[in-house]
Short mmCIF file of C-alpha atoms and ligand atoms in Angstrom, two decimals:
data_model
loop_
_atom_site.label_atom_id
_atom_site.label_comp_id
_atom_site.label_asym_id
_atom_site.label_seq_id
_atom_site.Cartn_x
_atom_site.Cartn_y
_atom_site.Cartn_z
CA MET B 1 34.85 -28.67 -20.30
CA ALA B 2 35.45 -25.02 -19.60
CA ILE B 3 38.99 -23.78 -20.34
CA VAL B 4 40.53 -20.96 -18.35
CA GLY B 5 42.50 -18.89 -20.86
CA HIS B 6 45.03 -16.09 -20.98
CA LEU B 7 44.20 -12.27 -20.99
CA ILE B 8 46.15 -10.68 -23.65
CA ASN B 9 45.70 -7.21 -24.82
CA GLY B 10 42.38 -7.05 -23.23
CA GLN B 11 40.98 -10.27 -24.70
CA ILE B 12 40.76 -13.75 -23.36
CA VAL B 13 42.35 -16.28 -25.52
CA THR B 14 42.55 -19.99 -25.06
CA ASP B 15 45.34 -21.00 -27.47
CA GLY B 16 48.10 -23.34 -26.61
CA ASP B 17 48.57 -26.97 -27.31
CA ARG B 18 48.52 -28.25 -23.77
CA ASN B 19 45.63 -27.99 -21.03
CA GLN B 20 45.93 -29.06 -17.46
CA ASP B 21 42.99 -30.22 -15.21
CA ILE B 22 41.77 -28.04 -12.37
CA TYR B 23 40.32 -29.93 -9.31
CA ASN B 24 37.73 -28.84 -6.84
CA PRO B 25 39.62 -29.90 -3.75
CA SER B 26 36.40 -29.99 -1.63
CA THR B 27 35.01 -32.84 -3.88
CA GLY B 28 38.00 -34.07 -5.45
CA GLU B 29 36.31 -33.75 -8.91
CA ILE B 30 37.93 -32.13 -11.92
CA SER B 31 36.07 -28.88 -12.60
CA LYS B 32 37.68 -27.24 -15.45
CA GLN B 33 41.07 -27.09 -17.35
CA VAL B 34 43.65 -24.44 -17.72
CA ALA B 35 45.35 -23.56 -20.80
CA LEU B 36 49.14 -23.82 -20.53
CA ALA B 37 50.69 -20.95 -22.59
CA SER B 38 53.34 -21.92 -25.14
CA ARG B 39 56.48 -19.71 -25.68
CA THR B 40 54.77 -18.08 -28.47
CA THR B 41 51.86 -17.15 -26.50
CA VAL B 42 53.91 -15.53 -23.84
CA GLU B 43 56.02 -13.67 -26.24
CA ARG B 44 52.82 -12.28 -27.87
CA ALA B 45 51.78 -11.03 -24.39
CA ILE B 46 55.20 -9.38 -23.90
CA SER B 47 54.82 -7.72 -27.29
CA VAL B 48 51.45 -6.21 -26.52
CA ALA B 49 52.71 -5.01 -23.14
CA GLN B 50 55.74 -3.45 -24.75
CA ASP B 51 53.53 -1.71 -27.18
CA ALA B 52 51.18 -0.27 -24.37
CA TYR B 53 54.12 0.96 -22.37
CA PRO B 54 55.17 4.26 -23.94
CA ALA B 55 51.40 5.72 -23.76
CA TRP B 56 51.06 4.31 -20.16
CA ARG B 57 54.49 5.52 -18.85
CA ASN B 58 53.51 9.05 -19.97
CA THR B 59 49.93 8.85 -18.40
CA PRO B 60 50.00 11.08 -15.41
CA ALA B 61 50.10 9.34 -12.03
CA ILE B 62 46.85 10.76 -10.81
CA LYS B 63 44.99 9.25 -13.78
CA ARG B 64 46.69 5.90 -13.27
CA ALA B 65 45.52 6.22 -9.63
CA ARG B 66 42.01 6.98 -10.59
CA ILE B 67 41.79 3.61 -12.24
CA MET B 68 43.06 1.83 -9.11
CA PHE B 69 40.24 3.80 -7.07
CA LYS B 70 37.76 2.30 -9.57
CA PHE B 71 39.37 -1.18 -9.44
CA LYS B 72 38.99 -1.17 -5.75
CA ASP B 73 35.24 -0.36 -6.05
CA LEU B 74 34.85 -3.29 -8.63
CA LEU B 75 36.68 -5.83 -6.39
CA GLU B 76 34.30 -4.79 -3.46
CA GLN B 77 31.28 -5.17 -5.70
CA HIS B 78 32.43 -8.44 -7.00
CA ALA B 79 33.49 -9.90 -3.66
CA ASP B 80 31.26 -12.80 -3.52
CA GLU B 81 31.95 -14.10 -7.08
CA ILE B 82 35.61 -13.78 -6.36
CA CYS B 83 35.33 -15.60 -3.05
CA SER B 84 33.41 -18.38 -4.67
CA LEU B 85 35.99 -18.82 -7.44
CA ILE B 86 38.68 -19.00 -4.93
CA GLY B 87 36.87 -21.57 -2.97
CA ALA B 88 35.93 -23.80 -5.83
CA GLU B 89 39.61 -24.16 -6.89
CA HIS B 90 41.48 -23.67 -3.74
CA GLY B 91 39.20 -25.06 -1.17
CA LYS B 92 39.39 -22.25 1.52
CA ILE B 93 36.32 -21.40 3.35
CA SER B 94 34.44 -18.22 2.07
CA HIS B 95 35.29 -16.34 5.31
CA ASP B 96 38.83 -16.89 4.76
CA ALA B 97 38.72 -16.03 1.02
CA ALA B 98 36.98 -12.84 2.10
CA GLY B 99 39.92 -12.17 4.52
CA GLU B 100 42.50 -12.75 1.59
CA LEU B 101 40.58 -10.56 -0.77
CA GLN B 102 40.37 -7.77 1.73
CA ARG B 103 43.98 -7.97 2.27
CA GLY B 104 44.54 -7.73 -1.49
CA ILE B 105 42.08 -4.60 -1.59
CA GLU B 106 44.48 -2.95 0.89
CA ASN B 107 47.24 -3.18 -1.51
CA VAL B 108 45.11 -1.37 -4.14
CA GLU B 109 44.26 1.16 -1.72
CA TYR B 110 47.95 1.78 -1.06
CA ALA B 111 48.52 1.94 -4.84
CA CYS B 112 46.02 4.75 -5.11
CA CYS B 113 48.54 6.88 -3.28
CA ALA B 114 50.85 6.68 -6.15
CA PRO B 115 50.94 10.60 -6.91
CA GLU B 116 52.41 10.99 -3.46
CA LEU B 117 54.57 7.90 -3.49
CA LEU B 118 56.21 9.04 -6.76
CA LYS B 119 56.98 12.65 -5.76
CA GLY B 120 60.67 11.97 -5.59
CA GLU B 121 63.28 13.94 -3.68
CA HIS B 122 64.54 17.43 -4.24
CA SER B 123 67.41 19.67 -3.13
CA LYS B 124 67.75 23.21 -4.20
CA ASN B 125 71.10 24.83 -4.51
CA VAL B 126 73.44 21.94 -3.79
CA ALA B 127 76.07 24.16 -5.08
CA PRO B 128 75.54 27.83 -6.21
CA GLY B 129 72.82 28.01 -8.86
CA ILE B 130 72.71 24.17 -9.03
CA ASP B 131 69.69 22.09 -8.13
CA SER B 132 69.56 18.40 -7.73
CA TRP B 133 66.48 15.83 -7.56
CA SER B 134 65.88 12.13 -7.88
CA GLU B 135 62.82 10.91 -9.60
CA PHE B 136 61.46 7.31 -9.73
CA GLN B 137 60.79 6.08 -13.23
CA PRO B 138 59.03 2.86 -14.33
CA LEU B 139 61.16 -0.07 -15.49
CA GLY B 140 59.25 -0.94 -18.49
CA VAL B 141 57.51 -4.48 -18.77
CA VAL B 142 57.63 -6.65 -15.67
CA ALA B 143 56.44 -9.94 -14.53
CA GLY B 144 54.92 -11.62 -11.63
CA ILE B 145 54.77 -15.39 -10.72
CA THR B 146 52.42 -16.38 -8.06
CA PRO B 147 51.74 -19.53 -5.85
CA PHE B 148 48.37 -21.42 -5.31
CA ASN B 149 47.69 -20.43 -1.90
CA PHE B 150 46.73 -16.89 -2.32
CA PRO B 151 45.18 -16.55 -5.87
CA ALA B 152 43.86 -13.15 -5.18
CA MET B 153 46.06 -11.69 -2.66
CA VAL B 154 49.49 -12.41 -3.76
CA PRO B 155 48.97 -11.21 -7.30
CA LEU B 156 47.55 -8.04 -5.68
CA TRP B 157 50.66 -7.62 -3.79
CA MET B 158 52.42 -7.01 -7.33
CA TYR B 159 50.60 -5.63 -10.17
CA PRO B 160 48.63 -2.72 -8.77
CA MET B 161 51.78 -1.09 -7.54
CA ALA B 162 53.70 -1.89 -10.59
CA ILE B 163 51.08 -0.64 -12.87
CA VAL B 164 50.41 2.50 -10.92
CA CYS B 165 54.22 3.25 -11.06
CA GLY B 166 53.80 3.20 -14.87
CA ASN B 167 54.91 -0.35 -15.79
CA CYS B 168 53.09 -2.86 -17.84
CA PHE B 169 52.55 -6.28 -16.29
CA ILE B 170 52.54 -10.02 -17.37
CA LEU B 171 51.14 -12.12 -14.46
CA LYS B 172 51.74 -16.02 -14.54
CA PRO B 173 49.27 -17.29 -11.79
CA SER B 174 49.30 -20.78 -10.22
CA GLU B 175 48.12 -23.38 -12.72
CA ARG B 176 46.23 -25.03 -9.97
CA ASP B 177 43.67 -22.27 -8.99
CA PRO B 178 43.87 -19.64 -11.88
CA SER B 179 40.14 -18.49 -12.21
CA SER B 180 39.83 -15.94 -9.43
CA THR B 181 43.25 -14.46 -10.56
CA LEU B 182 41.93 -14.10 -14.22
CA TYR B 183 38.46 -12.67 -13.14
CA ILE B 184 40.18 -10.07 -11.00
CA ALA B 185 42.48 -9.20 -13.83
CA GLU B 186 39.44 -8.55 -16.03
CA LEU B 187 38.07 -6.14 -13.57
CA LEU B 188 40.97 -3.77 -14.30
CA LYS B 189 39.68 -3.55 -17.96
CA LYS B 190 36.43 -2.53 -16.67
CA ALA B 191 38.04 -0.10 -14.52
CA GLY B 192 39.43 1.66 -17.42
CA LEU B 193 42.89 0.25 -17.79
CA PRO B 194 43.95 0.44 -21.47
CA ASP B 195 44.42 -2.93 -23.07
CA GLY B 196 47.93 -4.49 -22.91
CA VAL B 197 48.89 -2.68 -19.72
CA MET B 198 47.88 -5.94 -17.73
CA ASN B 199 48.07 -9.40 -19.16
CA VAL B 200 47.82 -12.83 -17.61
CA VAL B 201 49.38 -15.78 -19.08
CA ASN B 202 48.55 -19.31 -17.55
CA GLY B 203 51.05 -21.92 -17.61
CA ASP B 204 53.76 -23.96 -16.11
CA LYS B 205 57.68 -23.89 -16.57
CA GLU B 206 57.54 -23.27 -20.13
CA ALA B 207 55.63 -19.83 -19.54
CA VAL B 208 57.93 -18.99 -16.56
CA ASP B 209 61.10 -19.73 -18.42
CA THR B 210 59.96 -17.74 -21.49
CA LEU B 211 59.55 -14.85 -19.14
CA LEU B 212 62.92 -15.36 -17.51
CA ALA B 213 64.70 -15.53 -20.81
CA ASP B 214 63.14 -12.57 -22.55
CA ASP B 215 65.22 -9.41 -22.55
CA ARG B 216 62.09 -7.16 -22.70
CA ILE B 217 61.23 -8.20 -19.06
CA LYS B 218 62.85 -5.89 -16.86
CA ALA B 219 61.98 -7.28 -13.43
CA VAL B 220 60.39 -10.30 -11.86
CA SER B 221 58.50 -10.73 -8.57
CA PHE B 222 57.90 -14.25 -7.38
CA VAL B 223 56.23 -16.02 -4.56
CA GLY B 224 56.25 -19.58 -4.06
CA SER B 225 58.29 -22.55 -2.72
CA THR B 226 62.03 -22.03 -1.98
CA PRO B 227 63.49 -24.42 -4.54
CA ILE B 228 61.53 -22.46 -7.30
CA ALA B 229 62.26 -19.14 -5.65
CA GLU B 230 65.99 -19.83 -5.76
CA TYR B 231 65.85 -20.86 -9.33
CA ILE B 232 63.82 -18.09 -10.37
CA TYR B 233 66.08 -15.53 -8.59
CA SER B 234 69.43 -17.13 -9.99
CA THR B 235 68.10 -17.34 -13.57
CA ALA B 236 66.42 -13.85 -13.58
CA SER B 237 69.75 -12.20 -12.09
CA ALA B 238 72.02 -13.88 -14.44
CA ASN B 239 69.85 -12.59 -17.34
CA GLY B 240 70.18 -9.09 -15.99
CA LYS B 241 66.79 -8.67 -14.38
CA ARG B 242 65.89 -7.10 -11.11
CA CYS B 243 64.12 -9.80 -8.91
CA GLN B 244 62.55 -10.42 -5.64
CA ALA B 245 61.71 -14.03 -4.92
CA LEU B 246 59.77 -14.97 -1.74
CA GLY B 247 60.04 -18.60 -0.61
CA GLY B 248 58.85 -21.06 1.77
CA ALA B 249 58.62 -20.86 5.65
CA LYS B 250 58.45 -22.76 8.84
CA ASN B 251 57.19 -20.33 11.41
CA HIS B 252 57.80 -20.86 15.19
CA ALA B 253 55.89 -19.43 18.15
CA ILE B 254 57.62 -19.43 21.50
CA VAL B 255 55.19 -20.07 24.22
CA MET B 256 56.84 -18.79 27.47
CA PRO B 257 55.92 -20.01 30.91
CA ASP B 258 54.38 -16.73 31.84
CA ALA B 259 51.96 -16.68 28.80
CA ASP B 260 48.28 -16.44 29.09
CA MET B 261 47.96 -20.02 28.02
CA ASP B 262 44.24 -19.95 27.00
CA ASN B 263 44.94 -16.80 24.77
CA ALA B 264 48.17 -18.52 23.27
CA VAL B 265 46.09 -21.67 22.47
CA SER B 266 43.25 -19.96 20.73
CA GLN B 267 45.66 -17.81 18.70
CA LEU B 268 47.70 -20.88 17.75
CA LEU B 269 44.68 -22.74 16.78
CA GLY B 270 43.68 -20.25 14.11
CA ALA B 271 47.25 -19.48 13.03
CA ALA B 272 48.15 -23.38 12.76
CA PHE B 273 45.01 -24.64 11.16
CA GLY B 274 43.34 -21.62 9.34
CA SER B 275 43.35 -22.10 5.65
CA SER B 276 44.40 -25.84 6.29
CA GLY B 277 47.81 -24.55 7.31
CA GLU B 278 48.52 -23.51 3.63
CA ARG B 279 49.73 -20.00 4.49
CA CYS B 280 53.43 -19.07 4.45
CA MET B 281 52.94 -17.34 7.82
CA ALA B 282 51.03 -20.38 9.31
CA LEU B 283 52.42 -21.18 12.80
CA SER B 284 53.43 -24.67 12.42
CA VAL B 285 55.91 -25.13 15.32
CA ALA B 286 55.11 -24.26 19.05
CA VAL B 287 58.18 -24.03 21.13
CA ALA B 288 57.29 -24.49 24.63
CA VAL B 289 59.64 -23.27 27.27
CA GLY B 290 59.78 -25.55 30.25
CA GLU B 291 58.18 -29.04 30.74
CA ALA B 292 55.06 -27.45 32.64
CA ALA B 293 54.30 -24.92 29.81
CA ALA B 294 54.60 -27.80 27.44
CA ASP B 295 52.27 -30.13 29.23
CA GLN B 296 49.76 -27.28 29.63
CA LEU B 297 49.92 -26.26 26.02
CA VAL B 298 49.66 -29.88 24.59
CA SER B 299 46.62 -30.70 26.71
CA LYS B 300 44.75 -27.39 26.18
CA MET B 301 45.38 -27.60 22.70
CA ALA B 302 44.32 -31.17 22.18
CA GLU B 303 40.97 -30.14 23.98
CA ALA B 304 40.60 -27.07 21.71
CA MET B 305 41.12 -29.10 18.60
CA LYS B 306 38.08 -31.21 19.48
CA THR B 307 36.10 -28.08 18.31
CA LEU B 308 37.59 -27.79 15.02
CA LYS B 309 35.04 -28.12 12.00
CA ILE B 310 36.41 -29.30 8.78
CA GLY B 311 34.63 -29.50 5.46
CA PRO B 312 33.79 -28.02 2.02
CA CYS B 313 34.47 -24.35 1.09
CA HIS B 314 30.94 -23.40 0.60
CA ASP B 315 29.96 -24.09 4.26
CA SER B 316 31.08 -20.95 6.16
CA SER B 317 30.51 -22.77 9.47
CA ASN B 318 33.83 -24.76 8.61
CA ASP B 319 37.02 -23.64 10.07
CA PHE B 320 39.06 -24.89 7.17
CA GLY B 321 38.68 -26.84 4.17
CA PRO B 322 40.79 -29.44 1.91
CA VAL B 323 44.31 -29.01 0.92
CA ILE B 324 45.03 -28.15 -2.72
CA THR B 325 45.46 -31.64 -4.35
CA LYS B 326 45.40 -35.37 -3.67
CA GLN B 327 49.31 -35.47 -4.19
CA HIS B 328 49.56 -32.73 -1.52
CA GLN B 329 47.37 -34.58 0.93
CA GLN B 330 49.46 -37.71 0.59
CA LYS B 331 52.57 -35.58 1.31
CA VAL B 332 51.25 -34.19 4.46
CA PHE B 333 50.14 -37.76 5.69
CA GLY B 334 53.70 -38.89 4.90
CA TYR B 335 55.22 -36.16 7.13
CA ILE B 336 53.00 -37.27 10.16
CA ASP B 337 54.10 -40.90 9.51
CA SER B 338 57.59 -39.90 9.46
CA ALA B 339 57.39 -37.76 12.79
CA GLN B 340 55.68 -40.96 14.36
CA GLU B 341 58.58 -43.23 12.91
CA GLN B 342 61.18 -40.96 14.26
CA GLY B 343 59.71 -40.90 17.85
CA ALA B 344 57.49 -38.09 18.24
CA SER B 345 54.01 -38.62 19.59
CA VAL B 346 50.90 -37.99 17.53
CA VAL B 347 48.59 -36.45 20.15
CA VAL B 348 45.67 -35.71 17.70
CA ASP B 349 45.78 -37.53 14.27
CA GLY B 350 44.34 -35.94 11.27
CA ARG B 351 45.18 -38.92 8.90
CA ASN B 352 41.68 -40.26 8.57
CA PRO B 353 39.49 -37.35 8.26
CA ASP B 354 35.81 -38.39 8.09
CA ILE B 355 33.88 -35.61 6.09
CA ALA B 356 30.39 -37.16 5.46
CA GLY B 357 29.39 -36.71 1.68
CA TYR B 358 32.93 -35.42 0.61
CA GLU B 359 34.87 -38.68 0.95
CA ASP B 360 36.95 -37.97 -2.14
CA GLY B 361 37.90 -34.41 -1.13
CA PHE B 362 41.62 -33.77 -0.16
CA TYR B 363 41.03 -33.20 3.47
CA VAL B 364 43.55 -33.70 6.17
CA GLY B 365 42.13 -33.41 9.78
CA GLY B 366 43.96 -30.99 12.37
CA THR B 367 47.00 -32.78 13.67
CA LEU B 368 49.04 -32.14 16.81
CA ILE B 369 52.40 -33.72 17.34
CA ASP B 370 54.46 -33.51 20.48
CA HIS B 371 58.14 -34.33 21.42
CA VAL B 372 59.38 -33.25 18.03
CA THR B 373 62.97 -32.59 17.78
CA SER B 374 65.34 -30.48 15.20
CA GLN B 375 66.66 -33.79 13.82
CA MET B 376 63.26 -34.89 12.36
CA GLU B 377 62.13 -34.65 8.82
CA SER B 378 58.97 -33.27 9.69
CA TYR B 379 60.42 -30.45 11.73
CA ASN B 380 62.77 -29.40 8.90
CA ALA B 381 60.40 -29.56 6.06
CA GLU B 382 57.50 -27.05 5.28
CA ILE B 383 54.64 -29.45 5.55
CA PHE B 384 52.01 -26.65 4.38
CA GLY B 385 49.15 -28.57 6.03
CA PRO B 386 47.03 -28.42 9.19
CA VAL B 387 49.72 -29.80 11.40
CA LEU B 388 51.20 -28.32 14.60
CA GLN B 389 54.28 -29.62 16.04
CA VAL B 390 55.46 -29.05 19.58
CA VAL B 391 59.15 -28.79 20.45
CA ARG B 392 60.20 -28.66 24.24
CA VAL B 393 63.12 -26.68 25.29
CA ASN B 394 64.42 -25.40 28.73
CA SER B 395 65.02 -21.68 28.05
CA MET B 396 64.02 -18.86 25.77
CA GLN B 397 67.53 -18.61 24.37
CA GLU B 398 67.40 -22.32 23.58
CA ALA B 399 64.07 -21.55 21.68
CA MET B 400 65.62 -18.62 19.78
CA ASP B 401 68.78 -20.68 18.81
CA LEU B 402 66.45 -23.28 17.46
CA ILE B 403 64.60 -20.76 15.37
CA ASP B 404 67.71 -19.04 14.17
CA ALA B 405 69.24 -22.53 13.04
CA HIS B 406 66.35 -23.07 10.87
CA GLU B 407 66.90 -22.52 7.14
CA TYR B 408 63.62 -20.41 6.84
CA GLY B 409 63.17 -17.09 8.47
CA ASN B 410 59.62 -15.74 7.27
CA GLY B 411 57.52 -15.05 10.46
CA THR B 412 57.67 -15.98 14.26
CA CYS B 413 55.86 -14.97 17.39
CA ILE B 414 56.32 -14.99 21.01
CA PHE B 415 53.50 -15.52 23.58
CA THR B 416 54.60 -13.97 26.83
CA ARG B 417 53.61 -11.24 29.32
CA ASP B 418 57.33 -10.17 29.83
CA GLY B 419 58.12 -6.96 27.89
CA GLU B 420 61.72 -7.17 28.40
CA ALA B 421 61.82 -10.92 27.15
CA ALA B 422 59.50 -9.80 24.07
CA ARG B 423 61.94 -6.77 23.16
CA TYR B 424 65.06 -8.91 23.44
CA PHE B 425 63.26 -11.58 21.12
CA SER B 426 62.07 -8.92 18.65
CA ASP B 427 65.63 -7.31 18.39
CA HIS B 428 67.78 -10.46 18.10
CA ILE B 429 65.69 -13.16 16.24
CA GLN B 430 66.75 -13.81 12.70
CA VAL B 431 63.34 -13.69 11.18
CA GLY B 432 61.96 -11.02 8.96
CA MET B 433 58.31 -10.53 10.50
CA VAL B 434 57.85 -10.87 14.20
CA GLY B 435 54.68 -11.03 16.31
CA ILE B 436 54.44 -10.29 20.02
CA ASN B 437 51.44 -12.05 21.06
CA ILE B 438 50.34 -11.70 17.54
CA PRO B 439 50.06 -15.14 15.87
CA LEU B 440 50.16 -13.94 12.15
CA PRO B 441 52.36 -10.87 11.95
CA VAL B 442 51.59 -10.14 8.20
CA PRO B 443 52.37 -6.67 7.66
CA VAL B 444 49.77 -4.17 6.54
CA SER B 445 49.88 -2.83 2.98
CA TYR B 446 51.75 0.31 3.75
CA HIS B 447 54.65 -1.62 5.51
CA SER B 448 56.38 -4.31 3.34
CA PHE B 449 56.22 -8.11 3.57
CA GLY B 450 59.30 -10.41 3.53
CA GLY B 451 61.29 -13.05 5.24
CA TRP B 452 65.05 -13.46 6.02
CA LYS B 453 67.29 -16.41 5.33
CA ARG B 454 65.93 -18.94 2.54
CA SER B 455 62.53 -17.36 2.72
CA LEU B 456 63.48 -14.47 0.33
CA PHE B 457 66.00 -14.11 -2.26
CA GLY B 458 66.73 -10.49 -3.22
CA ASP B 459 66.82 -7.13 -1.37
CA LEU B 460 63.56 -5.48 -1.56
CA HIS B 461 60.56 -6.95 0.24
CA ALA B 462 57.02 -7.26 -1.33
CA TYR B 463 54.46 -4.35 -1.54
CA GLY B 464 54.30 -1.24 0.63
CA PRO B 465 57.25 1.32 0.44
CA ASP B 466 59.69 -1.43 -0.84
CA GLY B 467 57.18 -2.23 -3.66
CA VAL B 468 57.43 1.30 -4.95
CA ARG B 469 61.29 1.07 -5.06
CA PHE B 470 61.02 -2.29 -6.68
CA TYR B 471 59.13 -1.24 -9.58
CA THR B 472 60.77 1.97 -10.24
CA LYS B 473 64.45 2.94 -10.95
CA ARG B 474 65.89 6.10 -9.38
CA LYS B 475 67.09 8.65 -11.72
CA THR B 476 69.18 11.70 -10.38
CA ILE B 477 69.28 14.89 -12.26
CA THR B 478 71.63 17.68 -11.51
CA GLN B 479 71.01 21.04 -13.23
CA ARG B 480 72.30 24.56 -13.75
CA TRP B 481 70.88 27.17 -15.96
CA PRO B 482 74.06 29.54 -16.49
CA SER B 483 73.05 33.14 -16.96
CA ALA B 484 73.52 34.21 -20.47
CA GLY B 485 77.10 35.12 -21.30
CA VAL B 486 78.64 33.52 -18.15
CA ARG B 487 81.02 30.67 -19.08
CA GLU B 488 82.81 28.50 -16.41
CA GLY B 489 86.48 27.53 -17.05
CA ALA B 490 87.26 23.75 -17.26
CA GLN B 491 87.59 22.23 -13.76
CA PHE B 492 89.93 19.10 -13.71
CA SER B 493 89.58 18.27 -10.01
CA MET B 494 86.55 16.50 -8.79
CA PRO B 495 83.72 19.05 -8.29
CA THR B 496 83.19 19.69 -4.44
CA MET B 497 81.54 22.23 -2.27
CA SER B 498 84.58 22.88 -0.13
P1 NAD N 501 55.47 -23.40 -6.29
O1 NAD N 501 56.83 -23.04 -5.93
O2 NAD N 501 55.25 -24.88 -6.61
O3 NAD N 501 54.77 -22.58 -7.46
C1 NAD N 501 54.91 -21.13 -7.52
C2 NAD N 501 54.86 -20.66 -8.92
O4 NAD N 501 55.95 -21.20 -9.61
C3 NAD N 501 53.72 -21.21 -9.83
O5 NAD N 501 53.13 -20.11 -10.62
C4 NAD N 501 54.17 -22.31 -10.65
O6 NAD N 501 53.57 -22.40 -11.80
C5 NAD N 501 55.62 -21.90 -10.74
N1 NAD N 501 56.53 -23.04 -10.84
C6 NAD N 501 56.49 -24.27 -10.26
N2 NAD N 501 57.37 -24.96 -10.63
C7 NAD N 501 58.18 -24.46 -11.58
C8 NAD N 501 59.38 -24.91 -12.24
N3 NAD N 501 60.03 -25.81 -12.08
N4 NAD N 501 60.07 -23.74 -12.89
C9 NAD N 501 59.51 -22.53 -13.13
N5 NAD N 501 58.34 -22.19 -12.47
C10 NAD N 501 57.65 -23.03 -11.52
O7 NAD N 501 54.57 -22.97 -5.01
P2 NAD N 501 53.00 -23.23 -4.64
O8 NAD N 501 53.05 -24.77 -4.26
O9 NAD N 501 52.14 -22.86 -5.70
O10 NAD N 501 52.94 -22.38 -3.36
C11 NAD N 501 53.27 -22.70 -2.05
C12 NAD N 501 54.55 -22.34 -1.71
O11 NAD N 501 54.45 -20.78 -1.67
C13 NAD N 501 54.96 -22.54 -0.14
O12 NAD N 501 56.23 -23.05 -0.01
C14 NAD N 501 54.68 -21.26 0.44
O13 NAD N 501 55.40 -21.02 1.63
C15 NAD N 501 55.06 -20.41 -0.56
N6 NAD N 501 54.49 -18.96 -0.19
C16 NAD N 501 55.48 -18.12 0.18
C17 NAD N 501 54.84 -16.83 0.50
C18 NAD N 501 55.85 -15.77 1.08
O14 NAD N 501 55.53 -14.61 0.97
N7 NAD N 501 57.12 -16.06 1.34
C19 NAD N 501 53.65 -16.47 0.33
C20 NAD N 501 52.70 -17.48 -0.29
C21 NAD N 501 53.35 -18.73 -0.66
#
């Protein structure tokens, strides 16, 4: 059986004493195995990155950027292969995989701006004859640890910017769908990146813990579930590393009584069920304001869900595919059971999906649950499946209080025609990314991505301008060139410009 290996110093290596099965979620079959890197393998990757660092750090930013231009071209040329690798291991439909890849490519485009982004700040004559400037230097060897749900896009949030800023990179992708991630990283070599600058180690906790413990790793970017994000952030920080750790989510959409209900329903349909709900920005809770709006929303949504087409990844007429594993499928079913047991009404039930010819695939049908309350387990947990829950409230303030009380604060959205209400909502809501009649307010690559509360540990958000700051450290230089023979006397008070 084919084994997905590691990319170390420009070579694919499959060493390691442990392997793990990779499934095709559309069929339920084991398709490959992935090598799980041992501590020794990870330390070898860190050593080659450390060796590559001095030359890469001194490579002019414009030359680093040129490699990113070429990389973007290669990503576009190989888009079909990448999307089919994503589909085969993640299960997302080709149109959705293409969207993920395009979002990743946009991060590469932004990284091409490195010479502009790294120009620094300059002040002439801060005191007579004295100039001062700040420059942004690379950190050294940095690491990224990524989740299964965006095997192309989330790694591309990280390493193009890290590398173009002059760092060397070690990526530890999800062990559940590593093939597209590895394939993309190999394209960087074809784009002209020197060996050792970008390395991929596949693996599990052993690989991650090695990265977290090694003094040569200067910064860690993590994206994944909240318990692991919290562990990564606290361990990396305790070990003196810079860390940004993005966690889980529970994204609410407020549906106001004045909303264009047909539009809200079609927007919610895509945002709740696209990618089987396995997006950290998926809208998983609709908060309907007023009983009339709630009744209308539930009946129109139930009707619209009759059109949902679910099936294997290679059929691009499908709206969404399976979830990632059998265990995850059972977990999602368990949340639907628990909502029902706790008194909610399952209006559309996805627990018995009937996908002809793909009976062993990990499918969950689109599910709509009404009369959900904030006490229910299914409300509080991140389900990460194609399940939309409806909570009924009496006012916009009640809806906002509900959202603010939730432990997560990744994304949210309001559907309304009232500009004043929307402005108040976006100003006050305790969530990092807000949509106004926009169901998936994922920032474009030249802004930055990040949630609030327990959806992000750290200060800087991912990619965009915060990405440049995360992968560089500021150095501020103050300079004077005294004229020959001019000597200043010792000054014992704090120097000022008074
Ligand atoms: P996960 O937390 O299980 O895994 C993420 C990474 O952490 C993987 O590389 C995995 O190998 C590693 N890991 C897992 N357990 C570990 C442990 N005990 N010690 C060290 N490392 C460990 O997440 P997942 O299931 O792959 O991805 C889904 C989650 O990611 C969801 O919670 C989703 O909301 C979140 N996510 C968040 C964002 C965001 O931007 N906030 C984006 C995408 C996904």
